PDB file of C-alpha atoms in Angstrom:
ATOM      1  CA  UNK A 243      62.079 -96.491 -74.393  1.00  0.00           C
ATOM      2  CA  UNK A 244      65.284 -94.687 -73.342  1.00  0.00           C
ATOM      3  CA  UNK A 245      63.984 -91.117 -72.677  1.00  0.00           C
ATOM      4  CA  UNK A 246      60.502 -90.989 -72.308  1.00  0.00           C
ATOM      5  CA  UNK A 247      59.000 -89.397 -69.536  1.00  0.00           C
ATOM      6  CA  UNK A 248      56.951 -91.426 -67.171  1.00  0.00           C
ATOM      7  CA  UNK A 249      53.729 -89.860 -65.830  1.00  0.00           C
ATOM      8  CA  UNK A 250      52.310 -91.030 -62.583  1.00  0.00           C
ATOM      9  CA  UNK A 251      48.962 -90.131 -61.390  1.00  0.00           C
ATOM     10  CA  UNK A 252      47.760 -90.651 -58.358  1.00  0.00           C
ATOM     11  CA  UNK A 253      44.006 -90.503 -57.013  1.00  0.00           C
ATOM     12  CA  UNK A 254      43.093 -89.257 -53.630  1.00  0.00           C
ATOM     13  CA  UNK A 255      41.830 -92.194 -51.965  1.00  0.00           C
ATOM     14  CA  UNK A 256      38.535 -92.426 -50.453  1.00  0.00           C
ATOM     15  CA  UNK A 257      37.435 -90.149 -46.910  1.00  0.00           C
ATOM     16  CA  UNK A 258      35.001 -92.905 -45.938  1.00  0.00           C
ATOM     17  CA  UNK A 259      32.599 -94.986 -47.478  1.00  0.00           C
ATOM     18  CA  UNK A 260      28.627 -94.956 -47.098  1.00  0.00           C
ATOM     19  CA  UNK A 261      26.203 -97.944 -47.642  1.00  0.00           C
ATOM     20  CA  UNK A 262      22.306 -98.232 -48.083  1.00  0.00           C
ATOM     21  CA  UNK A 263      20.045-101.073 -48.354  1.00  0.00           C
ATOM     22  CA  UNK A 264      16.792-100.093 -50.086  1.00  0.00           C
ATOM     23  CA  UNK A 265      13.658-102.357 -49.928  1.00  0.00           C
ATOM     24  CA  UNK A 266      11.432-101.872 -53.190  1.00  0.00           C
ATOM     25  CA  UNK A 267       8.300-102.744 -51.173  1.00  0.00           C
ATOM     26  CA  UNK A 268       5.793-102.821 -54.152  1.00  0.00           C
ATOM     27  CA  UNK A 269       7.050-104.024 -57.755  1.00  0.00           C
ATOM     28  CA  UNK A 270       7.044-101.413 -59.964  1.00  0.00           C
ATOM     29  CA  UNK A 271       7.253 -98.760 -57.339  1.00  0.00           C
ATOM     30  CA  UNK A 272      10.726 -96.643 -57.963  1.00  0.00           C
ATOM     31  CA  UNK A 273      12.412 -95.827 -54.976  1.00  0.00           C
ATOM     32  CA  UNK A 274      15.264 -93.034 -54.301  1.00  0.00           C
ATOM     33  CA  UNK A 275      18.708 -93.939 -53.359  1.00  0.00           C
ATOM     34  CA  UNK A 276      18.599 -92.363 -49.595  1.00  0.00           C
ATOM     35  CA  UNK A 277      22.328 -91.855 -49.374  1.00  0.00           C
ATOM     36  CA  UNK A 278      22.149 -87.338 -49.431  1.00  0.00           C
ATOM     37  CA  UNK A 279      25.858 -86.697 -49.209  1.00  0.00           C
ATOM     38  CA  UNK A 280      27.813 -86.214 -51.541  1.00  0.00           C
ATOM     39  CA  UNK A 281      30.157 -88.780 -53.270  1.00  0.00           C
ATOM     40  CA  UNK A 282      32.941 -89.381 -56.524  1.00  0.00           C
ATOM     41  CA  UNK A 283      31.232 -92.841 -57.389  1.00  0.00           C
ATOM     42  CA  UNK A 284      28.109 -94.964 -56.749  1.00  0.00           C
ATOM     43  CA  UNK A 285      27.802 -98.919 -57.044  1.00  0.00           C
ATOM     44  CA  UNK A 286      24.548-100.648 -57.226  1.00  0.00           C
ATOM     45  CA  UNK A 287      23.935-104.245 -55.863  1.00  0.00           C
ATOM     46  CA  UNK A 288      20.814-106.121 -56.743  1.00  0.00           C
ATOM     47  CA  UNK A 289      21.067-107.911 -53.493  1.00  0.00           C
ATOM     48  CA  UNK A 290      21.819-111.775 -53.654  1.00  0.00           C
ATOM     49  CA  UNK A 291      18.687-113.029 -52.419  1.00  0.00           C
ATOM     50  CA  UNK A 292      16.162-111.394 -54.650  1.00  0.00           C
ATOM     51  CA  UNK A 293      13.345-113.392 -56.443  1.00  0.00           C
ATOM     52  CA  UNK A 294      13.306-111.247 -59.954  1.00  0.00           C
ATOM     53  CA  UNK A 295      15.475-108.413 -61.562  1.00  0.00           C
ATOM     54  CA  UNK A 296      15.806-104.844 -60.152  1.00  0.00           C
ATOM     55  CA  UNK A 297      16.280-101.941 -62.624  1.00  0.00           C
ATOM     56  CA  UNK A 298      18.144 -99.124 -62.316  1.00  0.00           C
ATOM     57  CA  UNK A 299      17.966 -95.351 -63.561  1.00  0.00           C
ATOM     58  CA  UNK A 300      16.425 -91.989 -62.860  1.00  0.00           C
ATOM     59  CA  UNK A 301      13.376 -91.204 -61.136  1.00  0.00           C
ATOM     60  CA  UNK A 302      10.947 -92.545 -63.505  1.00  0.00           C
ATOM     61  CA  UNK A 303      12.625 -95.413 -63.864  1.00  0.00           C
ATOM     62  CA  UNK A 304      10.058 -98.749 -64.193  1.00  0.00           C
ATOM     63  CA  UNK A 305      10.282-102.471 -64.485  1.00  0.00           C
ATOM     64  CA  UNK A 306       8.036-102.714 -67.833  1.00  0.00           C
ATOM     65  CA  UNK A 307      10.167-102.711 -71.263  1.00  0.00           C
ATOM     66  CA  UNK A 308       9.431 -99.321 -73.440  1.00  0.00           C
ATOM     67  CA  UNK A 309      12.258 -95.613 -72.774  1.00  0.00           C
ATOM     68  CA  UNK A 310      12.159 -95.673 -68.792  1.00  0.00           C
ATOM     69  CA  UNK A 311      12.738 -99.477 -68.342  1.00  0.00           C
ATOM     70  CA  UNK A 312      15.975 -98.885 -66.131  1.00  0.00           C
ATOM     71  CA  UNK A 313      19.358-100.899 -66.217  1.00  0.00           C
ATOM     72  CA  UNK A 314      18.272-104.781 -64.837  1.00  0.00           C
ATOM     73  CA  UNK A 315      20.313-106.245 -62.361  1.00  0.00           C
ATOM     74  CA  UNK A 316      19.830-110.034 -61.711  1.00  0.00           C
ATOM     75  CA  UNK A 317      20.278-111.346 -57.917  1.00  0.00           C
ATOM     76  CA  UNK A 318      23.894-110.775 -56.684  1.00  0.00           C
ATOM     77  CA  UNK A 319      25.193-108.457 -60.138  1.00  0.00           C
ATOM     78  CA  UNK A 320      27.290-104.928 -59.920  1.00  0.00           C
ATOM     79  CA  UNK A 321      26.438-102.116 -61.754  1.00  0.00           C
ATOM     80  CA  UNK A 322      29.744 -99.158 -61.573  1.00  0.00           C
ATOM     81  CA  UNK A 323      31.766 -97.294 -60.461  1.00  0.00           C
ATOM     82  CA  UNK A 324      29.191 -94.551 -61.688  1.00  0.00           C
ATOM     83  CA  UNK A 325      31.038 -91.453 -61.442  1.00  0.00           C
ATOM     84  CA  UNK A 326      28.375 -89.548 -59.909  1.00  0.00           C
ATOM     85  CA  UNK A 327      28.877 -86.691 -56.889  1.00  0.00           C
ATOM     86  CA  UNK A 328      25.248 -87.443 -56.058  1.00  0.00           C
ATOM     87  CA  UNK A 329      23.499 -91.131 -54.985  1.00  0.00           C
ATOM     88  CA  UNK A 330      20.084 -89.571 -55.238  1.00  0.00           C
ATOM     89  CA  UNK A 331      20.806 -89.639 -58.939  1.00  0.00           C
ATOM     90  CA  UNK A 332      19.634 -93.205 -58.459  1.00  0.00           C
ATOM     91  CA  UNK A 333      16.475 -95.154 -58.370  1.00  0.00           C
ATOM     92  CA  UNK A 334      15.790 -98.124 -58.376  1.00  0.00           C
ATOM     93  CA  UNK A 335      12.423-100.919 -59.285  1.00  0.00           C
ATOM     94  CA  UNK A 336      12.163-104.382 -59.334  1.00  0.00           C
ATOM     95  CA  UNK A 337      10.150-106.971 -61.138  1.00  0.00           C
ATOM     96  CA  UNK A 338       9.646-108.648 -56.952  1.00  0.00           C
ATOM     97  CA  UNK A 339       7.726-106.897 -54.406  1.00  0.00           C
ATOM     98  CA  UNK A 340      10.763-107.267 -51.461  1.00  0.00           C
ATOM     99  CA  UNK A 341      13.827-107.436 -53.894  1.00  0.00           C
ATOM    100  CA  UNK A 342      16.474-104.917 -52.386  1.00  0.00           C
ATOM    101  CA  UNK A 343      19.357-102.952 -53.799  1.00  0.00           C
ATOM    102  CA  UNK A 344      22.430-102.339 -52.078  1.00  0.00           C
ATOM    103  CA  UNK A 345      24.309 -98.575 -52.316  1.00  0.00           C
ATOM    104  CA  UNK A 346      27.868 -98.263 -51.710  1.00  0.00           C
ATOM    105  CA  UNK A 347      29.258 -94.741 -51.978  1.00  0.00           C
ATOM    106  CA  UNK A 348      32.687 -93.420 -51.978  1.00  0.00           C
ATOM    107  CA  UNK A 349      33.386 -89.910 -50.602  1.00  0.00           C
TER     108      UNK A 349
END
């Protein structure tokens, strides 16, 4: 309308961008994001070839149902932006011996 004030906000893009690929060698085995410095948000891939679902949460996160069962990924699904400043924040199981997750960070 005629008269309103228009705010524009703009975000500081991103200083670089860090990856990790994380092998969960033994099903039901949570393993720490590896990624130590320090980010605005987090994305978790469970990576496209995996055989079962990986889950994802805080350190005593597990693939069994009950409070700890983590977020499940299927093979090839996104989970974030997580606005998070830290990727160890993140773990990650899987129902597959061998499934992976993929990290991406942004600084």
């Amino acid at each position: 309308m005629p008269g309103d004030a228009l705010t524009v906000t703009f975000e500081k893009p991103s200083d670089a961008v860090v990856h990790a690929v994380v092998t969960v060698a033994a099903a039901g085995t949570a393993v720490q994001c590896p990624i130590t410095s320090r980010c605005r948000e987090v994305r978790v891939q469970a990576a496209t070839a995996n055989v079962g679902l990986i889950f994802v949460g805080e350190s005593g996160v597990t693939n069994a149902g009950g409070a700890s069962q983590g977020y499940s990924l299927a093979a090839g699904a996104v989970l974030g932006p997580l606005p998070l400043a830290s990727p160890r924040q993140l773990w990650v199981n899987a129902a597959s011996g061998g499934d992976r997750a993929v990290f991406l960070a942004l600084q």
